[in-house]
Each structure stands twice: as structure tokens, then as C-alpha cells.
PDB file of C-alpha atoms and ligand atoms in Angstrom:
ATOM      1  CA  UNK A  68     127.287  88.359 101.035  1.00 65.00           C
ATOM      2  CA  UNK A  69     125.538  90.311  98.252  1.00 74.00           C
ATOM      3  CA  UNK A  70     125.528  94.084  98.484  1.00 81.00           C
ATOM      4  CA  UNK A  71     122.052  95.623  98.904  1.00 77.00           C
ATOM      5  CA  UNK A  72     120.704  97.195  95.685  1.00 83.00           C
ATOM      6  CA  UNK A  73     121.299 100.951  95.335  1.00 90.00           C
ATOM      7  CA  UNK A  74     118.588 103.100  96.915  1.00 95.00           C
ATOM      8  CA  UNK A  75     116.582 104.839  94.132  1.00 96.00           C
ATOM      9  CA  UNK A  76     115.556 107.604  96.564  1.00 97.00           C
ATOM     10  CA  UNK A  77     118.944 108.321  98.103  1.00 96.00           C
ATOM     11  CA  UNK A  78     119.387 111.652  96.361  1.00 96.00           C
ATOM     12  CA  UNK A  79     116.046 113.227  97.330  1.00 96.00           C
ATOM     13  CA  UNK A  80     116.303 116.871  98.286  1.00 94.00           C
ATOM     14  CA  UNK A  81     113.682 119.455  99.205  1.00 94.00           C
ATOM     15  CA  UNK A  82     112.497 121.510  96.219  1.00 94.00           C
ATOM     16  CA  UNK A  83     109.460 123.639  97.076  1.00 93.00           C
ATOM     17  CA  UNK A  84     106.227 123.842  99.116  1.00 92.00           C
ATOM     18  CA  UNK A  85     102.900 124.693  97.500  1.00 92.00           C
ATOM     19  CA  UNK A  86      99.838 126.088  99.284  1.00 89.00           C
ATOM     20  CA  UNK A  87      97.714 126.250  96.134  1.00 89.00           C
ATOM     21  CA  UNK A  88      97.538 124.500  92.805  1.00 91.00           C
ATOM     22  CA  UNK A  89      98.883 127.617  91.098  1.00 92.00           C
ATOM     23  CA  UNK A  90     102.164 127.181  92.994  1.00 93.00           C
ATOM     24  CA  UNK A  91     102.957 123.662  91.807  1.00 95.00           C
ATOM     25  CA  UNK A  92     106.228 123.192  89.952  1.00 96.00           C
ATOM     26  CA  UNK A  93     106.004 122.491  86.209  1.00 95.00           C
ATOM     27  CA  UNK A  94     104.549 119.050  85.559  1.00 95.00           C
ATOM     28  CA  UNK A  95     107.626 118.058  83.584  1.00 95.00           C
ATOM     29  CA  UNK A  96     108.846 115.125  85.710  1.00 96.00           C
ATOM     30  CA  UNK A  97     107.088 111.973  86.918  1.00 98.00           C
ATOM     31  CA  UNK A  98     105.773 112.291  90.470  1.00 98.00           C
ATOM     32  CA  UNK A  99     105.030 109.869  93.261  1.00 98.00           C
ATOM     33  CA  UNK A 100     102.858 111.222  96.089  1.00 97.00           C
ATOM     34  CA  UNK A 101     102.694 110.136  99.741  1.00 97.00           C
ATOM     35  CA  UNK A 102      99.552 110.520 101.809  1.00 95.00           C
ATOM     36  CA  UNK A 103      98.341 109.283 105.155  1.00 94.00           C
ATOM     37  CA  UNK A 104      96.548 110.135 108.356  1.00 91.00           C
ATOM     38  CA  UNK A 105      98.449 112.461 110.662  1.00 88.00           C
ATOM     39  CA  UNK A 106     100.681 110.400 112.933  1.00 91.00           C
ATOM     40  CA  UNK A 107     100.376 107.269 110.778  1.00 95.00           C
ATOM     41  CA  UNK A 108     104.144 107.384 110.234  1.00 95.00           C
ATOM     42  CA  UNK A 109     104.406 109.067 106.818  1.00 95.00           C
ATOM     43  CA  UNK A 110     107.400 111.292 107.637  1.00 94.00           C
ATOM     44  CA  UNK A 111     109.277 108.401 109.197  1.00 95.00           C
ATOM     45  CA  UNK A 112     108.514 106.242 106.148  1.00 97.00           C
ATOM     46  CA  UNK A 113     109.734 108.938 103.734  1.00 96.00           C
ATOM     47  CA  UNK A 114     112.905 109.442 105.736  1.00 95.00           C
ATOM     48  CA  UNK A 115     113.540 105.718 105.869  1.00 96.00           C
ATOM     49  CA  UNK A 116     112.837 105.180 102.171  1.00 97.00           C
ATOM     50  CA  UNK A 117     115.259 107.952 101.274  1.00 96.00           C
ATOM     51  CA  UNK A 118     117.768 106.751 103.847  1.00 94.00           C
ATOM     52  CA  UNK A 119     117.786 110.162 105.489  1.00 88.00           C
ATOM     53  CA  UNK A 120     116.916 110.972 109.054  1.00 84.00           C
ATOM     54  CA  UNK A 121     115.462 114.397 108.558  1.00 83.00           C
ATOM     55  CA  UNK A 122     114.312 114.702 104.975  1.00 82.00           C
ATOM     56  CA  UNK A 123     110.601 115.038 105.749  1.00 75.00           C
ATOM     57  CA  UNK A 124     111.248 117.366 108.677  1.00 77.00           C
ATOM     58  CA  UNK A 125     110.399 120.267 106.398  1.00 70.00           C
ATOM     59  CA  UNK A 126     106.841 118.918 106.066  1.00 71.00           C
ATOM     60  CA  UNK A 127     106.508 119.068 109.856  1.00 75.00           C
ATOM     61  CA  UNK A 128     107.645 122.633 110.385  1.00 73.00           C
ATOM     62  CA  UNK A 129     104.912 125.004 111.566  1.00 70.00           C
ATOM     63  CA  UNK A 130     103.182 126.580 108.606  1.00 67.00           C
ATOM     64  CA  UNK A 131     104.149 123.770 106.234  1.00 67.00           C
ATOM     65  CA  UNK A 132     102.004 120.930 107.533  1.00 70.00           C
ATOM     66  CA  UNK A 133      99.108 121.929 105.283  1.00 78.00           C
ATOM     67  CA  UNK A 134     101.256 122.317 102.169  1.00 86.00           C
ATOM     68  CA  UNK A 135     102.305 120.016  99.368  1.00 92.00           C
ATOM     69  CA  UNK A 136     106.029 119.516  99.834  1.00 93.00           C
ATOM     70  CA  UNK A 137     108.061 118.514  96.767  1.00 95.00           C
ATOM     71  CA  UNK A 138     111.364 116.624  96.814  1.00 96.00           C
ATOM     72  CA  UNK A 139     113.538 116.387  93.712  1.00 96.00           C
ATOM     73  CA  UNK A 140     115.145 113.149  92.530  1.00 97.00           C
ATOM     74  CA  UNK A 141     117.285 112.513  89.461  1.00 95.00           C
ATOM     75  CA  UNK A 142     114.410 110.474  87.954  1.00 95.00           C
ATOM     76  CA  UNK A 143     111.401 112.534  89.145  1.00 97.00           C
ATOM     77  CA  UNK A 144     109.839 113.892  92.320  1.00 98.00           C
ATOM     78  CA  UNK A 145     108.385 112.749  95.609  1.00 97.00           C
ATOM     79  CA  UNK A 146     105.432 114.755  96.873  1.00 97.00           C
ATOM     80  CA  UNK A 147     104.533 114.754 100.550  1.00 95.00           C
ATOM     81  CA  UNK A 148     100.813 115.556 100.859  1.00 93.00           C
ATOM     82  CA  UNK A 149      99.448 117.050 104.086  1.00 88.00           C
ATOM     83  CA  UNK A 150      98.455 114.514 106.735  1.00 87.00           C
ATOM     84  CA  UNK A 151      94.710 114.031 107.048  1.00 80.00           C
ATOM     85  CA  UNK A 152      92.273 113.234 109.796  1.00 71.00           C
ATOM     86  CA  UNK A 153      92.849 116.188 112.087  1.00 61.00           C
ATOM     87  CA  UNK A 154      89.315 116.056 113.442  1.00 54.00           C
ATOM     88  CA  UNK A 155      89.563 119.305 115.355  1.00 53.00           C
ATOM     89  CA  UNK A 156      90.410 121.480 112.378  1.00 54.00           C
ATOM     90  CA  UNK A 157      87.747 124.046 111.562  1.00 56.00           C
ATOM     91  CA  UNK A 158      85.384 123.033 108.834  1.00 61.00           C
ATOM     92  CA  UNK A 159      86.598 125.484 106.231  1.00 61.00           C
ATOM     93  CA  UNK A 160      90.217 124.390 106.742  1.00 57.00           C
ATOM     94  CA  UNK A 161      89.205 120.782 106.191  1.00 60.00           C
ATOM     95  CA  UNK A 162      87.453 121.850 103.042  1.00 65.00           C
ATOM     96  CA  UNK A 163      90.499 123.794 101.873  1.00 69.00           C
ATOM     97  CA  UNK A 164      92.667 120.763 102.559  1.00 73.00           C
ATOM     98  CA  UNK A 165      90.346 118.497 100.612  1.00 78.00           C
ATOM     99  CA  UNK A 166      90.206 120.876  97.682  1.00 82.00           C
ATOM    100  CA  UNK A 167      93.976 121.171  97.448  1.00 85.00           C
ATOM    101  CA  UNK A 168      94.627 117.439  97.632  1.00 87.00           C
ATOM    102  CA  UNK A 169      91.706 116.430  95.488  1.00 85.00           C
ATOM    103  CA  UNK A 170      92.660 119.125  92.995  1.00 89.00           C
ATOM    104  CA  UNK A 171      96.229 117.863  92.899  1.00 93.00           C
ATOM    105  CA  UNK A 172      95.183 114.224  92.465  1.00 91.00           C
ATOM    106  CA  UNK A 173      92.665 115.121  89.785  1.00 89.00           C
ATOM    107  CA  UNK A 174      94.742 117.522  87.722  1.00 90.00           C
ATOM    108  CA  UNK A 175      98.355 116.396  87.964  1.00 95.00           C
ATOM    109  CA  UNK A 176      99.227 114.787  84.655  1.00 95.00           C
ATOM    110  CA  UNK A 177     102.694 113.693  85.745  1.00 97.00           C
ATOM    111  CA  UNK A 178     101.427 111.907  88.866  1.00 97.00           C
ATOM    112  CA  UNK A 179     102.214 108.196  88.465  1.00 97.00           C
ATOM    113  CA  UNK A 180     101.080 106.741  91.753  1.00 97.00           C
ATOM    114  CA  UNK A 181     100.094 107.251  95.350  1.00 97.00           C
ATOM    115  CA  UNK A 182     101.781 105.663  98.354  1.00 98.00           C
ATOM    116  CA  UNK A 183      99.277 105.537 101.204  1.00 98.00           C
ATOM    117  CA  UNK A 184     100.826 105.204 104.630  1.00 98.00           C
ATOM    118  CA  UNK A 185      98.620 103.522 107.235  1.00 98.00           C
ATOM    119  CA  UNK A 186      99.239 102.393 110.779  1.00 98.00           C
ATOM    120  CA  UNK A 187      99.161  98.595 110.477  1.00 98.00           C
ATOM    121  CA  UNK A 188      97.224  98.446 113.757  1.00 98.00           C
ATOM    122  CA  UNK A 189      94.248 100.296 112.261  1.00 95.00           C
ATOM    123  CA  UNK A 190      94.366 100.401 108.459  1.00 96.00           C
ATOM    124  CA  UNK A 191      91.612 101.551 106.056  1.00 95.00           C
ATOM    125  CA  UNK A 192      90.038 104.293 108.161  1.00 92.00           C
ATOM    126  CA  UNK A 193      87.288 106.458 106.699  1.00 89.00           C
ATOM    127  CA  UNK A 194      89.817 108.997 105.436  1.00 87.00           C
ATOM    128  CA  UNK A 195      91.963 106.250 103.908  1.00 92.00           C
ATOM    129  CA  UNK A 196      88.948 104.966 102.024  1.00 93.00           C
ATOM    130  CA  UNK A 197      88.154 108.473 100.822  1.00 89.00           C
ATOM    131  CA  UNK A 198      91.704 108.822  99.449  1.00 90.00           C
ATOM    132  CA  UNK A 199      91.448 105.442  97.764  1.00 94.00           C
ATOM    133  CA  UNK A 200      88.109 106.489  96.296  1.00 91.00           C
ATOM    134  CA  UNK A 201      89.622 109.664  94.845  1.00 88.00           C
ATOM    135  CA  UNK A 202      92.579 107.712  93.473  1.00 92.00           C
ATOM    136  CA  UNK A 203      90.263 105.121  91.936  1.00 94.00           C
ATOM    137  CA  UNK A 204      88.226 107.896  90.294  1.00 91.00           C
ATOM    138  CA  UNK A 205      91.454 109.180  88.704  1.00 91.00           C
ATOM    139  CA  UNK A 206      92.649 105.643  87.860  1.00 94.00           C
ATOM    140  CA  UNK A 207      95.749 106.348  89.876  1.00 95.00           C
ATOM    141  CA  UNK A 208      97.636 103.249  91.098  1.00 97.00           C
ATOM    142  CA  UNK A 209      98.009 103.010  94.900  1.00 98.00           C
ATOM    143  CA  UNK A 210     100.413 101.141  97.121  1.00 98.00           C
ATOM    144  CA  UNK A 211      99.672 100.830 100.835  1.00 98.00           C
ATOM    145  CA  UNK A 212     102.512 100.894 103.313  1.00 98.00           C
ATOM    146  CA  UNK A 213     101.170  99.232 106.470  1.00 98.00           C
ATOM    147  CA  UNK A 214     103.712 100.803 108.747  1.00 98.00           C
ATOM    148  CA  UNK A 215     104.617 100.332 112.415  1.00 98.00           C
ATOM    149  CA  UNK A 216     104.364  96.611 111.643  1.00 98.00           C
ATOM    150  CA  UNK A 217     106.954  96.141 114.395  1.00 98.00           C
ATOM    151  CA  UNK A 218     104.141  96.848 116.859  1.00 98.00           C
ATOM    152  CA  UNK A 219     102.318  93.677 115.768  1.00 98.00           C
ATOM    153  CA  UNK A 220     103.275  90.068 116.356  1.00 98.00           C
ATOM    154  CA  UNK A 221     104.219  88.178 113.162  1.00 97.00           C
ATOM    155  CA  UNK A 222     100.910  86.301 113.165  1.00 98.00           C
ATOM    156  CA  UNK A 223      99.008  89.608 113.503  1.00 98.00           C
ATOM    157  CA  UNK A 224     101.079  91.127 110.693  1.00 98.00           C
ATOM    158  CA  UNK A 225     100.138  88.270 108.369  1.00 98.00           C
ATOM    159  CA  UNK A 226      96.473  88.476 109.334  1.00 98.00           C
ATOM    160  CA  UNK A 227      96.401  92.261 108.814  1.00 98.00           C
ATOM    161  CA  UNK A 228      97.965  92.007 105.368  1.00 98.00           C
ATOM    162  CA  UNK A 229      95.594  89.209 104.402  1.00 98.00           C
ATOM    163  CA  UNK A 230      92.538  91.182 105.530  1.00 98.00           C
ATOM    164  CA  UNK A 231      93.658  94.397 103.840  1.00 98.00           C
ATOM    165  CA  UNK A 232      94.417  92.544 100.605  1.00 98.00           C
ATOM    166  CA  UNK A 233      90.993  90.917 100.723  1.00 97.00           C
ATOM    167  CA  UNK A 234      89.196  94.221 101.196  1.00 96.00           C
ATOM    168  CA  UNK A 235      91.289  96.481  98.963  1.00 97.00           C
ATOM    169  CA  UNK A 236      89.791  95.486  95.583  1.00 96.00           C
ATOM    170  CA  UNK A 237      86.374  96.649  96.811  1.00 95.00           C
ATOM    171  CA  UNK A 238      87.700 100.225  97.206  1.00 94.00           C
ATOM    172  CA  UNK A 239      90.370 100.418  94.493  1.00 96.00           C
ATOM    173  CA  UNK A 240      90.942  98.145  91.521  1.00 93.00           C
ATOM    174  CA  UNK A 241      94.630  98.865  91.105  1.00 90.00           C
ATOM    175  CA  UNK A 242      95.997  98.898  94.623  1.00 97.00           C
ATOM    176  CA  UNK A 243      98.508  96.730  96.436  1.00 98.00           C
ATOM    177  CA  UNK A 244      99.680  96.553 100.038  1.00 98.00           C
ATOM    178  CA  UNK A 245     102.697  95.499 102.049  1.00 98.00           C
ATOM    179  CA  UNK A 246     103.949  95.503 105.616  1.00 98.00           C
ATOM    180  CA  UNK A 247     106.512  98.155 106.547  1.00 98.00           C
ATOM    181  CA  UNK A 248     108.447  99.400 109.549  1.00 98.00           C
ATOM    182  CA  UNK A 249     110.487 102.564 109.683  1.00 97.00           C
ATOM    183  CA  UNK A 250     111.850 101.361 112.979  1.00 97.00           C
ATOM    184  CA  UNK A 251     113.209  97.950 111.951  1.00 98.00           C
ATOM    185  CA  UNK A 252     113.538  98.553 108.207  1.00 97.00           C
ATOM    186  CA  UNK A 253     111.264  95.610 107.417  1.00 98.00           C
ATOM    187  CA  UNK A 254     109.652  96.076 104.012  1.00 98.00           C
ATOM    188  CA  UNK A 255     111.828  99.062 103.101  1.00 97.00           C
ATOM    189  CA  UNK A 256     113.666  97.398 100.205  1.00 97.00           C
ATOM    190  CA  UNK A 257     110.407  95.943  98.906  1.00 97.00           C
ATOM    191  CA  UNK A 258     108.757  99.377  99.015  1.00 98.00           C
ATOM    192  CA  UNK A 259     111.691 101.084  97.292  1.00 97.00           C
ATOM    193  CA  UNK A 260     111.658  98.554  94.491  1.00 97.00           C
ATOM    194  CA  UNK A 261     107.889  98.759  94.040  1.00 97.00           C
ATOM    195  CA  UNK A 262     107.562 102.556  94.214  1.00 98.00           C
ATOM    196  CA  UNK A 263     110.627 103.297  92.074  1.00 97.00           C
ATOM    197  CA  UNK A 264     108.944 101.507  89.150  1.00 96.00           C
ATOM    198  CA  UNK A 265     106.424 104.350  88.949  1.00 96.00           C
ATOM    199  CA  UNK A 266     109.186 106.846  88.212  1.00 95.00           C
ATOM    200  CA  UNK A 267     110.718 104.803  85.381  1.00 88.00           C
TER     201      UNK A 267
HETATM  202  P1  GDP B 335     103.354 111.389 110.367  1.00 70.58           P
HETATM  203  O1  GDP B 335     102.557 112.378 111.158  1.00 70.58           O
HETATM  204  O2  GDP B 335     102.468 110.478 109.583  1.00 70.58           O
HETATM  205  O3  GDP B 335     104.418 112.005 109.531  1.00 70.58           O
HETATM  206  O4  GDP B 335     104.041 110.415 111.440  1.00 70.58           O
HETATM  207  P2  GDP B 335     105.533 110.364 112.004  1.00 70.58           P
HETATM  208  O5  GDP B 335     106.459 109.781 111.006  1.00 70.58           O
HETATM  209  O6  GDP B 335     105.898 111.675 112.606  1.00 70.58           O
HETATM  210  O7  GDP B 335     105.345 109.263 113.148  1.00 70.58           O
HETATM  211  C1  GDP B 335     104.414 109.423 114.203  1.00 70.58           C
HETATM  212  C2  GDP B 335     104.918 108.665 115.425  1.00 70.58           C
HETATM  213  O8  GDP B 335     105.001 107.267 115.138  1.00 70.58           O
HETATM  214  C3  GDP B 335     106.330 109.065 115.853  1.00 70.58           C
HETATM  215  O9  GDP B 335     106.385 109.025 117.260  1.00 70.58           O
HETATM  216  C4  GDP B 335     107.211 107.996 115.243  1.00 70.58           C
HETATM  217  O10 GDP B 335     108.407 107.776 115.963  1.00 70.58           O
HETATM  218  C5  GDP B 335     106.323 106.772 115.316  1.00 70.58           C
HETATM  219  N1  GDP B 335     106.618 105.818 114.223  1.00 70.58           N
HETATM  220  C6  GDP B 335     106.653 106.087 112.911  1.00 70.58           C
HETATM  221  N2  GDP B 335     106.949 104.990 112.194  1.00 70.58           N
HETATM  222  C7  GDP B 335     107.116 103.980 113.078  1.00 70.58           C
HETATM  223  C8  GDP B 335     107.428 102.578 112.954  1.00 70.58           C
HETATM  224  O11 GDP B 335     107.615 102.017 111.873  1.00 70.58           O
HETATM  225  N3  GDP B 335     107.479 101.862 114.121  1.00 70.58           N
HETATM  226  C9  GDP B 335     107.248 102.424 115.340  1.00 70.58           C
HETATM  227  N4  GDP B 335     107.308 101.628 116.419  1.00 70.58           N
HETATM  228  N5  GDP B 335     106.966 103.748 115.492  1.00 70.58           N
HETATM  229  C10 GDP B 335     106.892 104.508 114.373  1.00 70.58           C
END
């Protein structure tokens, strides 16, 4: 049997958290950012992609959930953006969140692409569309990870992907999508291969 290809994200390690744009590390390496609704499965996806159980745990620790968390790789960086869609947050916090993320997406010259993690059972929520809109405005390529695919039957998985792929071009011209499961590992190799291109 063939050996699996080497994991391009295997050596990820936590670098720094940033609460404001002034705290970002120097923009001297290519970056790949991860965003998604809270609870969509972003931390699990990051851990699975990197082949590490607890890598994204730092992004979940109290006080860090609203920060941009940077992970260093030999070829660039992964950036875990704060989860969105916490409807109960006070208005000014939501605004602060939006400013930080929008500011990052708009000003980061070394940002090569955005991985958007969505629960395959309810993809393309209002917040997801807003993120795609921001990314489109910045001409930033996006790749959707439709995660928790294991919770859908194969026929539902295919239908979901088909529907998302049909709708995506209306919100973002340069976006692609795939099925993913942190639980079963389905789609993990495909996602690694696709996302690693952005850091080359
Ligand atoms: P985050 O808030 O987006 O970082 O989401 P988490 O990664 O913490 O996941 C939220 C919940 O969904 C947790 O209970 C995870 O165990 C679960 N989860 C995440 N990914 C998957 C998946 O691929 N399949 C299944 N069945 N559950 C998942």
C-alpha cells in the first residue's frame, strides 16, 4: 500500500494571540486564516488538519476566544480567527469583533486565503455570507470546509455539496467547497492538499 503524503501542517505550533491590529506579527510570511461560526467545528478541523489533538485549544481558553491566534509553520502561518455568531454578545463587542476581523482581512498583505468552516447540516448562514462578502471585496480566495459531514447520509452529503457549489458563485467568485469530517477524517487529505497550495 502507498504511504499517505506528508502532512504540510504537522509542525504547526502556537506563536502569539492578537487583540488588536497593532499586535499582529510582522507580515513577513504567507498566512492562511480559518473562520467559522462558533461551534461549527473550526477547532476540531484545525486540530485534525494539523494532526494534533489539542493545537487549537489555546483559541478556546477563556480570554482568548475573541483574539486572532497565530500558529507558525515552516512555510508560513495559520491564523485562527474568533468564532462568529454569538448572538447574545453585547452590541459593542460584536462591533469590536467585526472591526478586528474585517480590519485583518482588509489590511493583511500576506494573507493568501480563507478557510471557512461550516456545519454541513446548515451551511451559508447570514454570518457566513457576510464573511464571504468581505473576502470577495478583498479578492481573497475562500475554501469552504463543510464539516461534521459524518452527521449526514451519503446522499445528503452529495446534495449539500451540490447546492453549496451552485450557490457559492453568487456570493464569491473565487470560492470552492468540499465535505469534511474531523471525526472520521473524510476530506482531511483533500483539504490539506488544497489549503497548503496557498502557502507555497
Ligand atoms: P468551534 O467552536 O467551531 O471551534 O467548534 P469545535 O471544534 O469545538 O466543535 C464543536 C462541537 O462539534 C464539539 O462538540 C465537537 O466534538 C463537535 N464536532 C466538531 N467537528 C465534528 C465532526 O466532524 N463530526 C462530529 N460528529 N462532531 C464534530
